[in-house]
Amino acid sequence: ILLLLSHMFISNPFYLGKSDAKAELEFQWDQDSGYRRLKWFQKENKKKFRNTIFFFLRPSDRKTGLLKITLKIPKTFDSNLKDKVSLCKVKIGGFEGRTKCIEDIPSDVEINEDNSSLDIFPYSPIPSNKDSYAIVFKKISNPKNSGLKQFHSYGQYAQKNTSSRYLGSWTILIN
């Protein structure tokens, strides 16, 4: 009997309580699509909490002369975005500093009536340089439903072909 009990203790790890690790895990349904994962940062991931979300557009994520950014919002992201969306030049944080906007980019933001997408029109084109930019949802209330929320972005460039092109997607987690 002791032999059976010792096997149970060795093969089953002890329960040490709930872990509050904030590791990023991203799941994609269609791995072979043209999906492009973009970086993001949120200050709070709990449902119904006040939150600020940064959707980054790093230098490698965009080409020169970005005139318009369209953000497709998931249906399950039921948060009021009116007057809470901005575009800025951003300093992406890490061990030595926090993520923060270092310069607001003057732009017009249009949110579609059913909150399924928003368009951002910077007053001057976003250049392709070494700076990072971010679409910021500032002081919003997180949705009441937890789960993965996937946002898709499209950009329109100052070229002959004026159609929007896929920039990438952000998948955030609300617990």
Coordinates of C-alpha atoms in Angstrom, one line a residue:
I1 CA 0.0 0.0 0.0
L2 CA 2.9 2.4 0.8
L3 CA 4.2 1.7 -2.7
L4 CA 0.9 2.8 -4.3
L5 CA 0.6 5.9 -2.2
S6 CA 4.2 7.0 -2.9
H7 CA 3.5 6.7 -6.7
M8 CA 0.5 9.0 -6.3
F9 CA 2.5 11.7 -4.5
I10 CA 5.4 11.6 -7.0
S11 CA 3.2 11.6 -10.2
N12 CA 0.8 14.3 -9.0
P13 CA 2.2 17.7 -8.2
F14 CA 1.0 19.4 -5.1
Y15 CA -1.6 22.1 -5.6
L16 CA 0.0 25.4 -4.5
G17 CA -2.9 27.7 -5.1
K18 CA -3.9 30.0 -7.9
S19 CA -1.1 31.4 -10.0
D20 CA -1.5 35.0 -11.2
A21 CA 1.1 34.7 -13.9
K22 CA 0.7 37.3 -16.7
A23 CA 2.3 35.3 -19.6
E24 CA 1.2 36.0 -23.1
L25 CA -0.3 33.0 -24.9
E26 CA -1.8 33.4 -28.3
F27 CA -3.9 30.9 -30.2
Q28 CA -4.7 31.0 -33.9
W29 CA -7.4 29.0 -35.5
D30 CA -5.9 29.0 -39.0
Q31 CA -2.1 28.8 -38.8
D32 CA -1.5 28.8 -42.5
S33 CA -3.4 32.0 -43.3
G34 CA -1.7 35.4 -43.9
Y35 CA -2.0 36.2 -40.2
R36 CA 0.5 38.6 -38.8
R37 CA 0.8 38.9 -35.0
L38 CA 1.3 42.4 -33.7
K39 CA 2.4 43.4 -30.2
W40 CA 0.2 45.0 -27.6
F41 CA 0.1 45.9 -23.9
Q42 CA -2.7 46.3 -21.5
K43 CA -2.6 47.6 -17.9
E44 CA -5.4 45.4 -16.5
N45 CA -6.8 42.2 -17.9
K46 CA -9.7 41.5 -15.5
K47 CA -13.2 41.9 -16.7
K48 CA -15.2 45.1 -15.8
F49 CA -11.9 46.8 -14.6
R50 CA -10.7 50.2 -15.8
N51 CA -8.0 49.6 -18.5
T52 CA -5.7 51.2 -21.0
I53 CA -4.7 49.2 -24.0
F54 CA -1.8 50.0 -26.4
F55 CA -2.0 48.4 -29.9
F56 CA 1.5 48.9 -31.2
L57 CA 2.6 49.6 -34.8
R58 CA 6.3 49.1 -34.8
P59 CA 8.6 50.1 -37.7
S60 CA 8.5 46.6 -39.1
D61 CA 4.7 46.6 -39.1
R62 CA 4.2 49.5 -41.5
K63 CA 5.4 51.0 -44.7
T64 CA 5.9 54.7 -45.5
G65 CA 3.0 57.2 -45.8
L66 CA 0.3 55.5 -43.7
L67 CA -2.8 57.7 -44.3
K68 CA -5.5 55.7 -42.7
I69 CA -5.8 52.9 -40.1
T70 CA -8.9 50.8 -39.8
L71 CA -9.3 48.6 -36.7
K72 CA -11.9 45.8 -36.8
I73 CA -13.3 45.4 -33.3
P74 CA -14.6 41.9 -32.2
K75 CA -18.3 41.6 -31.5
T76 CA -17.6 40.4 -27.9
F77 CA -15.7 43.5 -27.0
D78 CA -18.6 45.4 -25.6
S79 CA -17.0 48.5 -24.2
N80 CA -17.8 52.2 -24.8
L81 CA -15.0 53.6 -27.0
K82 CA -16.4 57.1 -27.7
D83 CA -13.8 59.8 -27.0
K84 CA -11.4 57.2 -25.6
V85 CA -9.3 56.3 -28.7
S86 CA -6.2 58.1 -29.7
L87 CA -3.0 57.7 -31.8
C88 CA 0.4 58.5 -30.4
K89 CA 4.1 58.0 -30.8
V90 CA 4.9 55.5 -28.1
K91 CA 7.9 54.4 -25.9
I92 CA 7.4 50.7 -25.5
G93 CA 8.3 49.7 -21.9
G94 CA 10.3 46.9 -20.4
F95 CA 12.5 46.3 -17.4
E96 CA 13.8 49.9 -17.3
G97 CA 10.6 51.8 -18.0
R98 CA 6.9 51.9 -18.5
T99 CA 4.9 51.9 -21.8
K100 CA 3.7 55.5 -22.4
C101 CA 2.8 57.9 -25.1
I102 CA 5.6 60.4 -25.7
E103 CA 3.7 62.5 -28.4
D104 CA 0.1 62.6 -29.4
I105 CA -0.5 62.4 -33.1
P106 CA -3.3 64.7 -34.2
S107 CA -5.9 62.7 -36.0
D108 CA -9.6 62.2 -36.5
V109 CA -11.2 59.0 -35.1
E110 CA -14.5 57.7 -36.5
I111 CA -16.2 54.9 -34.8
N112 CA -18.8 53.0 -36.8
E113 CA -22.4 53.0 -35.4
D114 CA -22.4 49.4 -34.3
N115 CA -18.9 49.6 -32.7
S116 CA -17.6 46.9 -35.2
S117 CA -14.8 49.1 -36.5
L118 CA -13.0 52.4 -36.2
D119 CA -11.0 54.5 -38.7
I120 CA -8.1 56.8 -37.7
F121 CA -7.1 59.5 -40.1
P122 CA -3.8 61.2 -39.0
Y123 CA -3.5 64.8 -40.1
S124 CA -0.1 64.0 -41.7
P125 CA 1.0 60.5 -42.9
I126 CA 2.7 58.2 -40.4
P127 CA 6.3 57.9 -41.7
S128 CA 8.3 54.6 -41.9
N129 CA 11.0 55.4 -39.5
K130 CA 12.5 53.9 -36.3
D131 CA 9.6 55.3 -34.1
S132 CA 6.8 53.1 -32.8
Y133 CA 3.2 54.3 -32.8
A134 CA 0.2 53.0 -30.9
I135 CA -3.6 53.1 -31.1
V136 CA -4.6 53.7 -27.5
F137 CA -7.9 52.8 -25.8
K138 CA -7.6 55.1 -22.8
K139 CA -9.5 54.5 -19.5
I140 CA -12.0 52.1 -20.9
S141 CA -14.0 49.6 -19.0
N142 CA -13.1 46.0 -19.9
P143 CA -15.9 43.9 -21.3
K144 CA -18.0 41.9 -18.8
N145 CA -17.4 38.7 -20.8
S146 CA -14.0 37.1 -20.4
G147 CA -12.0 35.4 -23.2
L148 CA -9.8 36.1 -26.2
K149 CA -10.5 39.3 -28.2
Q150 CA -9.0 39.5 -31.6
F151 CA -8.6 42.9 -33.3
H152 CA -7.5 43.2 -37.0
S153 CA -5.9 46.2 -38.5
Y154 CA -5.8 47.5 -42.1
G155 CA -3.8 50.5 -43.5
Q156 CA -4.1 52.7 -46.4
Y157 CA -0.9 54.1 -47.9
A158 CA -0.2 57.2 -50.0
Q159 CA 0.3 55.3 -53.3
K160 CA -1.4 54.9 -56.6
N161 CA -3.3 51.9 -55.3
T162 CA -5.5 53.4 -52.5
S163 CA -7.1 50.2 -51.2
S164 CA -6.5 49.2 -47.6
R165 CA -3.9 46.4 -46.9
Y166 CA -3.8 44.0 -43.9
L167 CA -1.3 45.2 -41.3
G168 CA -1.8 42.5 -38.7
S169 CA -3.8 41.4 -35.7
W170 CA -3.7 41.7 -31.9
T171 CA -5.2 39.0 -29.7
I172 CA -5.8 40.2 -26.1
L173 CA -7.1 38.3 -23.1
I174 CA -9.7 39.4 -20.7
N175 CA -10.0 37.2 -17.6

